[in-house]
């Protein structure tokens, strides 16, 4: 090798070495940068009274949306509309009763696929505030607690350190947190906050051992991957029992609330840290028989801007309300039992069908003063299906043998009537029957001092009247003879979801009397109505049918060929009394147009079949059918504000008003006009 060649080779070698060293240094720097990028964290900066997201100051403006109140097919649409409004997070409860419908039988699939919902939220650039309960209130049946708890131990002390209660709570939380743990923020997911219990400071138990146990169970999964928090009314009295050591305490209040006073109460229990309103109310809940509750946009915007000005984080409850499909609407108990509507529209910024309202636009504009608005295109209002009038035909009375065999549970006979819970039935109806064995006065007073919730009383299959817990009607005179059959069809109208009466047993809670004698020897048949395929298979050829006792009606229809994708619509049962509607086997919920204020039922287009397939509508009517034409109509507008016959427009009883936290405007707000925004937002 020549000398010159050796020098050149040596130079090339040195250059290659330098290049390799530079590349290694670059790789090392790149790896360091990558390490920083994946070092995700969400924590509280107590020194500066703020949250830190990946080390940078952060505050969230979030909205509540409950995945279990909305078809899975629409999750992305609603979440995208929330992001388009300027929100950067979504809050959702987790409903224990739905995810564990039977003891140790868990369901996180299909319409209850919580991990997928969280994934979609992340894909839509939303962080997640998770509220796993076990108690959630949420105006849901028994506050989200499974009613089978009352079967396991009727004396169980709910929301306490009761050992039998905690056995099931711990199993549920361990299962749930295992499912969602990978989606905590520190683990790469969007969940930044996990709530411990729910407004526990408003519950009489005030069991600190209980909330500490919940904290320990959840924190063992969370570690530092998210922030644990509580929420309670914006007053010291609620925080006293709601605050959990080691868990960040937040408050809730609505428009018209005193922002300074509420955050001052938070400061007593959290001297440092960010201000947080975890439930800011842009609407309100409504019970059957009340005027529709509404909240005006001006007050919402004013209070929102007050909070954002002091760098508070805010969660709207609800930003989208949705629907209590099936039998999942709960009830309150103020001075009486108050069942809630099927609709959970809540006068929210997004309607029950996901349309934008003027309130949405006003909130978006206010948020834009403090946070950058994303460049997202959303449709303000989707067209609705004007599917016309559908003729129904009678199928059979609930009392018919064919219906009993097709829908009823195996009859239970006992000396005294049993509750739904003792019969291991959660929802729907139970038929109680007994045979009169001794002569009675004519008429004799038939009484059930404690009936829960509404009973249709019949003698030999003929209706005689209604007993009502809500109206405190517990007796009526009936004429019977020896061998007469007394029947009472009892409806569970929703278990209480707030306060001290959440252990809400259904059915006969006391014995019945006829005259002065206790009635004995009862046969009980359950009708949970979770599968009505037996009715689908029955003929409607009974042309001589005359409605009297509770009965099923059925009709079929085909959508226009032009609707290749079925549109959302509303079922209008005007002329009917009270009952339950099913579309293609799906339980749309309870209707009660004679009382109101809700008249129409929301029908998601995703539950309809396009032409040429045939759709089936079934009504289970309890009290009134519009003979001779058993018709219903599909309409394009919701009708939720009928004035009830004996309404109280100023009555706003419910969990948050019971808490006395100035959460609403003074007096009823004028009903907000719901004209759909006609432009596409960008």
PDB file of N, CA and C in Angstrom, residues 411-419 422-423 432-434 511 519-524:
ATOM      1  N   UNK A 411     -94.093 -18.241  38.344  1.00  0.00           N
ATOM      2  CA  UNK A 411     -94.855 -17.676  39.468  1.00  0.00           C
ATOM      3  C   UNK A 411     -94.331 -18.158  40.823  1.00  0.00           C
ATOM      4  N   UNK A 412     -94.320 -17.227  41.773  1.00  0.00           N
ATOM      5  CA  UNK A 412     -93.922 -17.528  43.153  1.00  0.00           C
ATOM      6  C   UNK A 412     -95.149 -17.380  44.037  1.00  0.00           C
ATOM      7  N   UNK A 413     -95.398 -18.367  44.872  1.00  0.00           N
ATOM      8  CA  UNK A 413     -96.546 -18.306  45.780  1.00  0.00           C
ATOM      9  C   UNK A 413     -96.047 -18.221  47.211  1.00  0.00           C
ATOM     10  N   UNK A 414     -96.642 -17.309  47.978  1.00  0.00           N
ATOM     11  CA  UNK A 414     -96.234 -17.129  49.365  1.00  0.00           C
ATOM     12  C   UNK A 414     -97.428 -16.612  50.154  1.00  0.00           C
ATOM     13  N   UNK A 415     -97.343 -16.767  51.467  1.00  0.00           N
ATOM     14  CA  UNK A 415     -98.437 -16.325  52.330  1.00  0.00           C
ATOM     15  C   UNK A 415     -98.615 -14.815  52.236  1.00  0.00           C
ATOM     16  N   UNK A 416     -97.495 -14.105  52.184  1.00  0.00           N
ATOM     17  CA  UNK A 416     -97.537 -12.645  52.097  1.00  0.00           C
ATOM     18  C   UNK A 416     -96.793 -12.185  50.837  1.00  0.00           C
ATOM     19  N   UNK A 417     -97.151 -11.035  50.301  1.00  0.00           N
ATOM     20  CA  UNK A 417     -96.511 -10.559  49.074  1.00  0.00           C
ATOM     21  C   UNK A 417     -95.038 -10.226  49.298  1.00  0.00           C
ATOM     22  N   UNK A 418     -94.238 -10.474  48.303  1.00  0.00           N
ATOM     23  CA  UNK A 418     -92.805 -10.199  48.367  1.00  0.00           C
ATOM     24  C   UNK A 418     -92.462  -8.977  47.512  1.00  0.00           C
ATOM     25  N   UNK A 419     -91.360  -8.347  47.843  1.00  0.00           N
ATOM     26  CA  UNK A 419     -90.891  -7.199  47.067  1.00  0.00           C
ATOM     27  C   UNK A 419     -90.243  -7.669  45.761  1.00  0.00           C
ATOM     28  N   UNK A 422     -86.907  -9.252  46.697  1.00  0.00           N
ATOM     29  CA  UNK A 422     -86.988 -10.625  47.200  1.00  0.00           C
ATOM     30  C   UNK A 422     -87.235 -11.602  46.060  1.00  0.00           C
ATOM     31  N   UNK A 423     -87.941 -11.120  45.027  1.00  0.00           N
ATOM     32  CA  UNK A 423     -88.199 -11.947  43.841  1.00  0.00           C
ATOM     33  C   UNK A 423     -87.030 -11.906  42.860  1.00  0.00           C
ATOM     34  N   UNK A 432     -99.287  -9.169  41.181  1.00  0.00           N
ATOM     35  CA  UNK A 432     -99.647  -9.812  42.448  1.00  0.00           C
ATOM     36  C   UNK A 432    -101.107 -10.259  42.345  1.00  0.00           C
ATOM     37  N   UNK A 433    -101.393 -11.507  42.708  1.00  0.00           N
ATOM     38  CA  UNK A 433    -102.756 -12.038  42.600  1.00  0.00           C
ATOM     39  C   UNK A 433    -103.124 -12.843  43.846  1.00  0.00           C
ATOM     40  N   UNK A 434    -104.386 -12.712  44.245  1.00  0.00           N
ATOM     41  CA  UNK A 434    -104.890 -13.481  45.380  1.00  0.00           C
ATOM     42  C   UNK A 434    -106.378 -13.770  45.155  1.00  0.00           C
ATOM     43  N   UNK A 511     -98.071  -5.332  53.912  1.00  0.00           N
ATOM     44  CA  UNK A 511     -99.170  -6.232  53.579  1.00  0.00           C
ATOM     45  C   UNK A 511    -100.370  -5.430  53.072  1.00  0.00           C
ATOM     46  N   UNK A 519    -104.739  -9.503  53.818  1.00  0.00           N
ATOM     47  CA  UNK A 519    -104.942 -10.442  52.714  1.00  0.00           C
ATOM     48  C   UNK A 519    -103.732 -11.382  52.634  1.00  0.00           C
ATOM     49  N   UNK A 520    -104.022 -12.681  52.602  1.00  0.00           N
ATOM     50  CA  UNK A 520    -102.963 -13.683  52.569  1.00  0.00           C
ATOM     51  C   UNK A 520    -103.067 -14.545  51.307  1.00  0.00           C
ATOM     52  N   UNK A 521    -101.974 -15.270  51.070  1.00  0.00           N
ATOM     53  CA  UNK A 521    -101.871 -16.232  49.960  1.00  0.00           C
ATOM     54  C   UNK A 521    -101.808 -15.517  48.610  1.00  0.00           C
ATOM     55  N   UNK A 522    -100.611 -15.108  48.247  1.00  0.00           N
ATOM     56  CA  UNK A 522    -100.386 -14.348  47.023  1.00  0.00           C
ATOM     57  C   UNK A 522     -99.553 -15.147  46.024  1.00  0.00           C
ATOM     58  N   UNK A 523     -99.876 -14.962  44.758  1.00  0.00           N
ATOM     59  CA  UNK A 523     -99.044 -15.482  43.669  1.00  0.00           C
ATOM     60  C   UNK A 523     -98.455 -14.295  42.916  1.00  0.00           C
ATOM     61  N   UNK A 524     -97.154 -14.359  42.669  1.00  0.00           N
ATOM     62  CA  UNK A 524     -96.444 -13.222  42.069  1.00  0.00           C
ATOM     63  C   UNK A 524     -95.743 -13.651  40.786  1.00  0.00           C
TER      64      UNK A 524
END
